[in-house]
Coordinates of C-alpha atoms in Angstrom, one line a residue:
X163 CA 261.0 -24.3 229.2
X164 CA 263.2 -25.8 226.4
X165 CA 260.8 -28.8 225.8
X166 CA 257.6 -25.9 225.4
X167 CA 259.7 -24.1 222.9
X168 CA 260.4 -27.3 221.0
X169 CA 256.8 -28.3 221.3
X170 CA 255.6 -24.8 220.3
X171 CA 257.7 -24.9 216.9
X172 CA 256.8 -28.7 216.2
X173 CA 253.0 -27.4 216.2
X174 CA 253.6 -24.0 213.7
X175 CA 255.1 -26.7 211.6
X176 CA 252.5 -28.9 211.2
X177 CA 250.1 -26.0 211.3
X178 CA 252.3 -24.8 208.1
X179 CA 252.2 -28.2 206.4
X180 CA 248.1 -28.5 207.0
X181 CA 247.6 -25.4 205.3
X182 CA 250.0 -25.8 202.8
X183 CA 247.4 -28.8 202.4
X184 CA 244.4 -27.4 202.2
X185 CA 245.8 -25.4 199.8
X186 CA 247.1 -27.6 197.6
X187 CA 243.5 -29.6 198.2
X188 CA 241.6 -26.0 197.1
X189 CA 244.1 -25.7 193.5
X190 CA 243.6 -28.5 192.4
X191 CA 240.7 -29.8 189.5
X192 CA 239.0 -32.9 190.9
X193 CA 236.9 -33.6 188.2
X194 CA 240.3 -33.0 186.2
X195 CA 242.1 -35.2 188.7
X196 CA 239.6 -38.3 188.6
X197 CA 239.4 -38.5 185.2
X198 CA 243.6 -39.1 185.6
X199 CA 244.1 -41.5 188.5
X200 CA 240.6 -43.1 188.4
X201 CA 241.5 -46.7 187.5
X202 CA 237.4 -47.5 187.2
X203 CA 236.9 -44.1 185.4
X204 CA 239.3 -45.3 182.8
X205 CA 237.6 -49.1 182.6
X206 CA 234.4 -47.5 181.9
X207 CA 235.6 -44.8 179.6
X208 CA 235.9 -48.3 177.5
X209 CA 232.5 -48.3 177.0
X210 CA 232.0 -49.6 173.5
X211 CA 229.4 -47.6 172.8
X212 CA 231.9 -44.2 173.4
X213 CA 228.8 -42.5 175.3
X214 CA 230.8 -42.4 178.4
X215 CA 233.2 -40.6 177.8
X216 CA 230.9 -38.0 176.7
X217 CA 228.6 -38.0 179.5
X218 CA 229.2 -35.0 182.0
X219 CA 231.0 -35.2 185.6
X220 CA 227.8 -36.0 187.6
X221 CA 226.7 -38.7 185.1
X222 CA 229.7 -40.6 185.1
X223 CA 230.4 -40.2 188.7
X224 CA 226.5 -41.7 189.3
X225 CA 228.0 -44.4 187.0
X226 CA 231.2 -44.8 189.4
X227 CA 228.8 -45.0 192.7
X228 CA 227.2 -47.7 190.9
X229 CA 230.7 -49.6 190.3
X230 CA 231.0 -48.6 194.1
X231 CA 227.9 -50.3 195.7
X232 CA 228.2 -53.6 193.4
X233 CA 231.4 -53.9 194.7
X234 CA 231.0 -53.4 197.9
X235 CA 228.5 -56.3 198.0
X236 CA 230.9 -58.7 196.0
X237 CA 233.9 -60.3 196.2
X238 CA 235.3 -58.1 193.2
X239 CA 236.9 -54.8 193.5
X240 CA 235.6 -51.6 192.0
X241 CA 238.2 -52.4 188.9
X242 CA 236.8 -56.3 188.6
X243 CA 233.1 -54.6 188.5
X244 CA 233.6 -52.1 185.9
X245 CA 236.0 -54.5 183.9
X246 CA 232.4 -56.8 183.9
X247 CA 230.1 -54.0 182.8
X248 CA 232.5 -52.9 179.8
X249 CA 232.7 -56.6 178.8
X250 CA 228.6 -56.8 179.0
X251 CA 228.5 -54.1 177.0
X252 CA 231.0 -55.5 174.5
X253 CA 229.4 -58.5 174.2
X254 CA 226.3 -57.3 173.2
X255 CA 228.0 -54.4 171.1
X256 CA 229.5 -57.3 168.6
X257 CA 226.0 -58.5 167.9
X258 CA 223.8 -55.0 167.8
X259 CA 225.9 -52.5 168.3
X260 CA 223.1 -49.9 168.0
X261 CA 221.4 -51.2 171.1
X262 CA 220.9 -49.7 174.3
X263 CA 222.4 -52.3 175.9
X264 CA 225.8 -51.8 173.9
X265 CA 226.7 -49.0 176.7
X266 CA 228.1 -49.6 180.2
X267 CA 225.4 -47.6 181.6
X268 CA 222.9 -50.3 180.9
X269 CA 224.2 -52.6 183.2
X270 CA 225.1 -50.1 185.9
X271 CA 222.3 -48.3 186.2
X272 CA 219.3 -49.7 184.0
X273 CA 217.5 -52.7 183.4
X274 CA 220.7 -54.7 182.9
X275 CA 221.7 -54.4 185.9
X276 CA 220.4 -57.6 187.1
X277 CA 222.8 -59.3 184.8
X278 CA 225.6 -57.5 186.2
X279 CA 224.7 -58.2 190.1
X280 CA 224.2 -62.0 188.9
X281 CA 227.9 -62.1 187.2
X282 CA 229.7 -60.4 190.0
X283 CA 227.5 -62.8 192.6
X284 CA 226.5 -60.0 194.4
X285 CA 225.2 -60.3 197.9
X286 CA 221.5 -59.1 198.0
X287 CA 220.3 -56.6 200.8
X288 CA 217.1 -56.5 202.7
X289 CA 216.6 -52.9 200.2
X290 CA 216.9 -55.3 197.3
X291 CA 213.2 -56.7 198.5
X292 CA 210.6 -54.4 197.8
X293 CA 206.8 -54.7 198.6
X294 CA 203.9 -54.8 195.5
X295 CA 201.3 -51.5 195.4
X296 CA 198.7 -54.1 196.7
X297 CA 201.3 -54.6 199.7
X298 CA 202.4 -57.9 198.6
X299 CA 205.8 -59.0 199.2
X300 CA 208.0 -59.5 195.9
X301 CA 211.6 -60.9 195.6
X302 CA 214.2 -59.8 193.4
X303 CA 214.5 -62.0 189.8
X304 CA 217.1 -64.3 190.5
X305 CA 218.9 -65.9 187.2
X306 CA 220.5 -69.1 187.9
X307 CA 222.9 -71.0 185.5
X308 CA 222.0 -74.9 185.4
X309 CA 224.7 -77.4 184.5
X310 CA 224.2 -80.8 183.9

């Protein structure tokens, strides 16, 4: 009888401490929190164009799914990914700053993306083929560095 009693008040416990949770969970500002602790939504808030940090949540959280998936098909973690982007972006900002391609979101999400994938090495996916209207079968543009 002891040992139920015991077992009994080792439960209400834990019940107390998982609601305390989901409480704790309900309070609190997400977007507020990511924007804090988010190691990759800092790196991209770097973006030398300064349009990142003026997108809204669900832009910039497309932008960190992106960092997400390139990551997880590359050696580099999510920080190494978006640490690449920012530099892209940089490098082109020195030269034409004005340019699209001066903002992170070029090479996450838009046609410099391909750059990206090729200078993170990331592993291409049977999704990364695609077939032609005319049902021909087309493979991804593949940029390869030659060194003599």
């Amino acid at each position: 009888m002891r040992a139920e009693g015991q077992a009994q008040a080792a439960d209400q416990v834990s019940i107390g401490n998982s609601i305390n949770s989901l409480r704790f969970v309900n309070s609190n500002n997400w977007r507020e929190f990511v924007g804090e602790h988010s190691l990759v939504e800092q790196t991209l808030a770097g973006d030398p164009s300064g349009i990142y940090a003026e997108m809204d949540f669900a832009t910039r959280d497309r932008y960190r799914h992106a960092v997400e998936g390139i990551a997880r098909r590359s050696q580099l973690t999510e920080y190494d990914v978006a640490r690449k982007a920012v530099q892209l972006a940089e490098n082109h900002a020195r030269e034409r700053p004005a340019d699209r391609a001066a903002h992170v979101g070029y090479y996450l999400v838009d046609r410099g993306r391909p750059a990206l994938e090729s200078l993170v090495e990331m592993r291409l996916s049977r999704q990364s083929f695609s077939t032609g209207c005319d049902g021909s079968f087309r493979l991804p543009a593949i940029s390869r560095s030659w060194h003599s």
